[in-house]
Amino acid sequence: MKIRSIPTIIGAGVIGVAGMALVTMASYAADTSGTTTAAAMPKGEMLAKGSDCFSCHAINQKIVGPAFNAVAAKFAGKSGAETTLSDAIMKGHVGTWGNVPMPAHPQLSAADTKEIVSWILTLKTTTAATGAGAKKYTYTVKGKTVSTDFPIFQPGTQKVTKSVFTGYEQYNSYCFRCHGADAVGGSYAPNLRRSLNNGMSESKFLSIAMTGKKSKGMPSWAGFFTPAQIQSIYQYVDARAVAVVSEGTPKH
């Protein structure tokens, strides 16, 4: 990740999203070692994926809330862990993992909540490819070297990756209303390129996009976008922020 200064808050009202259908929830987890078929998937995982759990959590990577395996590690062997976590899910909670509150889930039965908690507590910790050890990708723009922690182009080409192009499509379908077409900045919300250049991290970008900023008029996008789609939007905006991708439709 590029070295930048103090984060800028994203904020804005979003126009015209009422009536849009919710997209199917999908895990943004980097860990793909788990089972994928309904027959082999643990009941607790099935229930979690059928609820809204994967809007804000992943198995082994922090999104808005902590990774599920981090929760498992924190509560491993602790007396009353199942009750504590079940209460947090059903009644809501804030404070253990930061200042972003987890909403209550009264629609989940006690039995289903217990199944989800039991599944979470079986998870093992793995190391996600983030932080100092993550691979960096460098590019030269007007004689200056810039870097990102994700590839912008497909190998050996000047065509952007599928993820970056998806981010372009999603951004210019929804985010442009307030943040400006082509991520150039808008009248109703901050310039997201400037926000990233001023130090906003990927995790902060994801967190604000998924939970919203009610005081600034920005809604939560959890339940509409998956975390993976928000990551794609982040990658597109970051590619624009470092000026590797210019305005207009990227080659893809």
Short mmCIF file of C-alpha atoms in Angstrom, two decimals:
data_model
loop_
_atom_site.label_atom_id
_atom_site.label_comp_id
_atom_site.label_asym_id
_atom_site.label_seq_id
_atom_site.Cartn_x
_atom_site.Cartn_y
_atom_site.Cartn_z
CA MET A 1 0.00 0.00 0.00
CA LYS A 2 1.19 3.47 -0.78
CA ILE A 3 2.31 5.70 2.09
CA ARG A 4 -0.24 8.45 2.51
CA SER A 5 -1.39 10.84 5.21
CA ILE A 6 -4.55 11.30 7.29
CA PRO A 7 -7.76 9.52 6.15
CA THR A 8 -10.63 11.48 4.70
CA ILE A 9 -14.17 10.48 5.62
CA ILE A 10 -16.44 9.32 2.81
CA GLY A 11 -19.83 10.88 3.11
CA ALA A 12 -22.81 11.60 0.92
CA GLY A 13 -26.43 10.93 0.24
CA VAL A 14 -27.00 8.37 -2.45
CA ILE A 15 -29.80 9.00 -4.93
CA GLY A 16 -31.96 6.46 -6.64
CA VAL A 17 -31.07 3.17 -4.97
CA ALA A 18 -34.56 2.39 -3.67
CA GLY A 19 -36.13 -0.65 -5.23
CA MET A 20 -32.91 -2.30 -6.31
CA ALA A 21 -32.78 -6.04 -5.71
CA LEU A 22 -30.31 -7.39 -3.18
CA VAL A 23 -27.43 -9.35 -4.61
CA THR A 24 -26.64 -12.83 -3.35
CA MET A 25 -24.29 -12.84 -0.37
CA ALA A 26 -20.88 -14.33 -1.06
CA SER A 27 -17.86 -14.90 1.13
CA TYR A 28 -14.94 -12.54 0.61
CA ALA A 29 -12.73 -14.92 2.60
CA ALA A 30 -9.28 -15.58 1.21
CA ASP A 31 -9.47 -19.13 2.61
CA THR A 32 -11.01 -21.37 -0.03
CA SER A 33 -10.12 -24.63 1.66
CA GLY A 34 -13.62 -25.10 3.10
CA THR A 35 -16.30 -27.22 1.49
CA THR A 36 -18.61 -25.69 -1.06
CA THR A 37 -21.42 -28.16 -1.58
CA ALA A 38 -24.54 -27.90 0.54
CA ALA A 39 -24.27 -31.57 1.49
CA ALA A 40 -20.73 -31.19 2.86
CA MET A 41 -21.04 -27.69 4.34
CA PRO A 42 -21.52 -27.51 8.12
CA LYS A 43 -25.01 -26.42 9.13
CA GLY A 44 -23.68 -23.39 10.99
CA GLU A 45 -21.84 -22.17 7.88
CA MET A 46 -24.96 -22.67 5.76
CA LEU A 47 -27.00 -20.62 8.25
CA ALA A 48 -24.34 -17.88 8.32
CA LYS A 49 -24.34 -17.64 4.53
CA GLY A 50 -28.13 -17.64 4.49
CA SER A 51 -28.19 -14.70 6.90
CA ASP A 52 -26.27 -11.44 6.47
CA CYS A 53 -23.13 -12.58 8.35
CA PHE A 54 -20.89 -12.53 5.29
CA SER A 55 -21.81 -8.93 4.53
CA CYS A 56 -19.46 -7.79 7.28
CA HIS A 57 -17.34 -10.84 8.12
CA ALA A 58 -15.13 -13.29 6.27
CA ILE A 59 -13.60 -16.56 7.44
CA ASN A 60 -9.98 -15.46 7.66
CA GLN A 61 -9.91 -11.76 6.82
CA LYS A 62 -11.23 -8.67 8.58
CA ILE A 63 -13.88 -6.81 6.60
CA VAL A 64 -16.11 -4.55 8.70
CA GLY A 65 -16.11 -6.94 11.63
CA PRO A 66 -13.40 -9.40 12.68
CA ALA A 67 -12.56 -12.56 10.75
CA PHE A 68 -14.49 -15.54 12.05
CA ASN A 69 -11.28 -17.45 12.75
CA ALA A 70 -10.04 -14.49 14.80
CA VAL A 71 -13.22 -14.76 16.88
CA ALA A 72 -12.58 -18.49 17.28
CA ALA A 73 -9.01 -17.84 18.42
CA LYS A 74 -10.07 -15.14 20.90
CA PHE A 75 -12.72 -17.29 22.54
CA ALA A 76 -10.96 -20.68 22.29
CA GLY A 77 -11.28 -22.60 25.54
CA LYS A 78 -13.10 -19.80 27.36
CA SER A 79 -15.95 -20.72 29.66
CA GLY A 80 -19.30 -19.41 28.44
CA ALA A 81 -17.97 -18.56 24.97
CA GLU A 82 -21.04 -19.95 23.19
CA THR A 83 -23.42 -17.95 25.38
CA THR A 84 -21.37 -14.74 25.02
CA LEU A 85 -21.22 -15.00 21.24
CA SER A 86 -24.85 -16.06 20.88
CA ASP A 87 -25.95 -13.04 22.91
CA ALA A 88 -23.75 -10.75 20.79
CA ILE A 89 -25.34 -12.06 17.59
CA MET A 90 -28.95 -11.98 18.77
CA LYS A 91 -28.83 -8.76 20.82
CA GLY A 92 -26.08 -6.84 19.04
CA HIS A 93 -22.75 -5.74 20.48
CA VAL A 94 -20.04 -3.10 20.26
CA GLY A 95 -16.68 -2.62 21.95
CA THR A 96 -14.85 -5.93 21.77
CA TRP A 97 -13.54 -5.38 18.24
CA GLY A 98 -13.71 -1.61 17.91
CA ASN A 99 -16.35 1.09 17.63
CA VAL A 100 -18.41 -0.27 14.74
CA PRO A 101 -21.55 -1.81 16.26
CA MET A 102 -22.86 -5.20 15.22
CA PRO A 103 -26.64 -4.99 14.84
CA ALA A 104 -29.00 -7.33 16.66
CA HIS A 105 -30.33 -10.37 14.77
CA PRO A 106 -33.66 -11.16 16.43
CA GLN A 107 -34.76 -12.98 13.28
CA LEU A 108 -32.34 -15.81 14.09
CA SER A 109 -33.66 -18.47 16.42
CA ALA A 110 -31.65 -19.48 19.47
CA ALA A 111 -31.04 -22.89 17.90
CA ASP A 112 -29.76 -21.44 14.61
CA THR A 113 -27.58 -18.92 16.43
CA LYS A 114 -26.04 -21.73 18.46
CA GLU A 115 -25.28 -23.65 15.24
CA ILE A 116 -23.52 -20.59 13.77
CA VAL A 117 -21.49 -20.02 16.95
CA SER A 118 -20.53 -23.69 17.16
CA TRP A 119 -19.27 -23.56 13.57
CA ILE A 120 -17.30 -20.36 14.17
CA LEU A 121 -15.55 -21.89 17.19
CA THR A 122 -14.30 -24.81 15.06
CA LEU A 123 -12.34 -22.53 12.71
CA LYS A 124 -8.57 -22.49 12.70
CA THR A 125 -6.35 -19.44 12.28
CA THR A 126 -4.56 -19.01 8.96
CA THR A 127 -2.42 -16.17 7.71
CA ALA A 128 -3.99 -13.92 5.09
CA ALA A 129 -1.78 -12.30 2.46
CA THR A 130 -1.92 -8.81 3.88
CA GLY A 131 0.42 -6.42 5.63
CA ALA A 132 4.17 -6.09 5.30
CA GLY A 133 4.59 -9.49 3.67
CA ALA A 134 2.04 -8.91 0.92
CA LYS A 135 3.22 -8.64 -2.67
CA LYS A 136 3.57 -5.15 -4.12
CA TYR A 137 2.97 -4.14 -7.73
CA THR A 138 4.89 -1.15 -9.05
CA TYR A 139 4.10 1.11 -12.01
CA THR A 140 5.75 4.15 -13.55
CA VAL A 141 3.58 7.21 -14.12
CA LYS A 142 5.23 10.29 -15.67
CA GLY A 143 8.63 9.17 -14.45
CA LYS A 144 7.40 8.48 -10.92
CA THR A 145 7.12 5.01 -9.39
CA VAL A 146 3.89 4.17 -7.60
CA SER A 147 2.82 0.91 -5.99
CA THR A 148 -0.33 -0.97 -5.08
CA ASP A 149 -0.94 -4.18 -3.17
CA PHE A 150 -3.02 -5.65 -6.02
CA PRO A 151 -2.35 -6.07 -9.76
CA ILE A 152 -3.94 -3.44 -11.97
CA PHE A 153 -3.22 -5.12 -15.31
CA GLN A 154 -3.50 -8.66 -16.61
CA PRO A 155 -0.02 -10.23 -16.91
CA GLY A 156 1.90 -9.00 -19.96
CA THR A 157 -0.85 -6.66 -21.14
CA GLN A 158 -2.22 -3.17 -20.68
CA LYS A 159 -5.68 -4.62 -20.04
CA VAL A 160 -6.96 -4.15 -16.50
CA THR A 161 -7.79 -7.16 -14.36
CA LYS A 162 -11.32 -8.46 -14.11
CA SER A 163 -11.52 -7.11 -10.55
CA VAL A 164 -10.47 -3.57 -11.53
CA PHE A 165 -12.90 -3.54 -14.46
CA THR A 166 -15.72 -4.80 -12.25
CA GLY A 167 -14.90 -1.96 -9.88
CA TYR A 168 -15.10 0.51 -12.77
CA GLU A 169 -18.52 -0.85 -13.79
CA GLN A 170 -19.91 -0.80 -10.25
CA TYR A 171 -18.49 2.64 -9.45
CA ASN A 172 -19.87 4.23 -12.61
CA SER A 173 -23.24 2.56 -12.10
CA TYR A 174 -23.79 3.65 -8.50
CA CYS A 175 -21.04 5.63 -6.78
CA PHE A 176 -20.75 8.33 -9.46
CA ARG A 177 -24.04 9.87 -8.37
CA CYS A 178 -22.35 11.48 -5.39
CA HIS A 179 -18.62 10.90 -5.83
CA GLY A 180 -18.39 11.92 -9.49
CA ALA A 181 -18.09 9.94 -12.72
CA ASP A 182 -14.68 8.30 -13.28
CA ALA A 183 -13.85 9.00 -9.62
CA VAL A 184 -13.08 12.64 -10.37
CA GLY A 185 -14.98 13.94 -7.35
CA GLY A 186 -18.54 15.16 -7.00
CA SER A 187 -20.66 17.93 -5.53
CA TYR A 188 -22.27 15.79 -2.83
CA ALA A 189 -19.39 13.69 -1.51
CA PRO A 190 -15.61 13.67 -1.13
CA ASN A 191 -13.25 12.88 -3.98
CA LEU A 192 -12.37 9.25 -3.24
CA ARG A 193 -9.04 9.46 -5.07
CA ARG A 194 -8.05 12.25 -2.73
CA SER A 195 -9.30 10.24 0.26
CA LEU A 196 -7.00 7.36 -0.67
CA ASN A 197 -4.07 9.65 -1.39
CA ASN A 198 -4.60 11.20 2.05
CA GLY A 199 -4.19 7.84 3.75
CA MET A 200 -7.51 6.00 3.75
CA SER A 201 -6.72 2.29 3.97
CA GLU A 202 -8.50 -0.49 2.12
CA SER A 203 -10.04 -1.77 5.37
CA LYS A 204 -11.35 1.73 6.18
CA PHE A 205 -12.77 2.05 2.67
CA LEU A 206 -14.53 -1.32 3.03
CA SER A 207 -15.80 -0.51 6.50
CA ILE A 208 -17.34 2.83 5.56
CA ALA A 209 -18.84 1.48 2.33
CA MET A 210 -20.44 -1.49 4.09
CA THR A 211 -21.67 0.27 7.24
CA GLY A 212 -22.30 3.74 5.81
CA LYS A 213 -22.00 7.15 7.44
CA LYS A 214 -25.50 8.11 8.52
CA SER A 215 -24.42 11.51 9.82
CA LYS A 216 -23.02 12.32 6.37
CA GLY A 217 -26.01 10.95 4.47
CA MET A 218 -24.23 7.87 3.15
CA PRO A 219 -26.21 4.63 3.45
CA SER A 220 -24.86 1.19 4.24
CA TRP A 221 -24.15 -0.84 1.12
CA ALA A 222 -24.06 -4.15 3.03
CA GLY A 223 -26.68 -6.40 1.48
CA PHE A 224 -26.47 -4.66 -1.88
CA PHE A 225 -22.77 -5.08 -2.65
CA THR A 226 -20.78 -8.07 -1.48
CA PRO A 227 -17.44 -7.33 0.22
CA ALA A 228 -15.72 -8.63 -2.93
CA GLN A 229 -17.53 -6.05 -5.05
CA ILE A 230 -16.58 -3.26 -2.65
CA GLN A 231 -12.97 -4.46 -2.89
CA SER A 232 -13.20 -4.21 -6.69
CA ILE A 233 -14.50 -0.65 -6.38
CA TYR A 234 -11.61 0.13 -4.05
CA GLN A 235 -9.11 -1.29 -6.55
CA TYR A 236 -10.54 0.77 -9.41
CA VAL A 237 -10.52 3.99 -7.36
CA ASP A 238 -7.00 3.29 -6.11
CA ALA A 239 -5.80 2.63 -9.66
CA ARG A 240 -7.26 6.03 -10.57
CA ALA A 241 -5.73 7.61 -7.45
CA VAL A 242 -2.21 6.65 -8.49
CA ALA A 243 -3.02 7.72 -12.09
CA VAL A 244 -2.25 4.30 -13.59
CA VAL A 245 -5.82 4.14 -14.94
CA SER A 246 -7.16 7.26 -16.63
CA GLU A 247 -10.70 8.51 -17.17
CA GLY A 248 -12.97 6.60 -19.52
CA THR A 249 -13.50 2.88 -20.04
CA PRO A 250 -10.33 0.92 -19.15
CA LYS A 251 -9.01 -1.66 -21.60
CA HIS A 252 -10.20 -5.08 -20.51
#
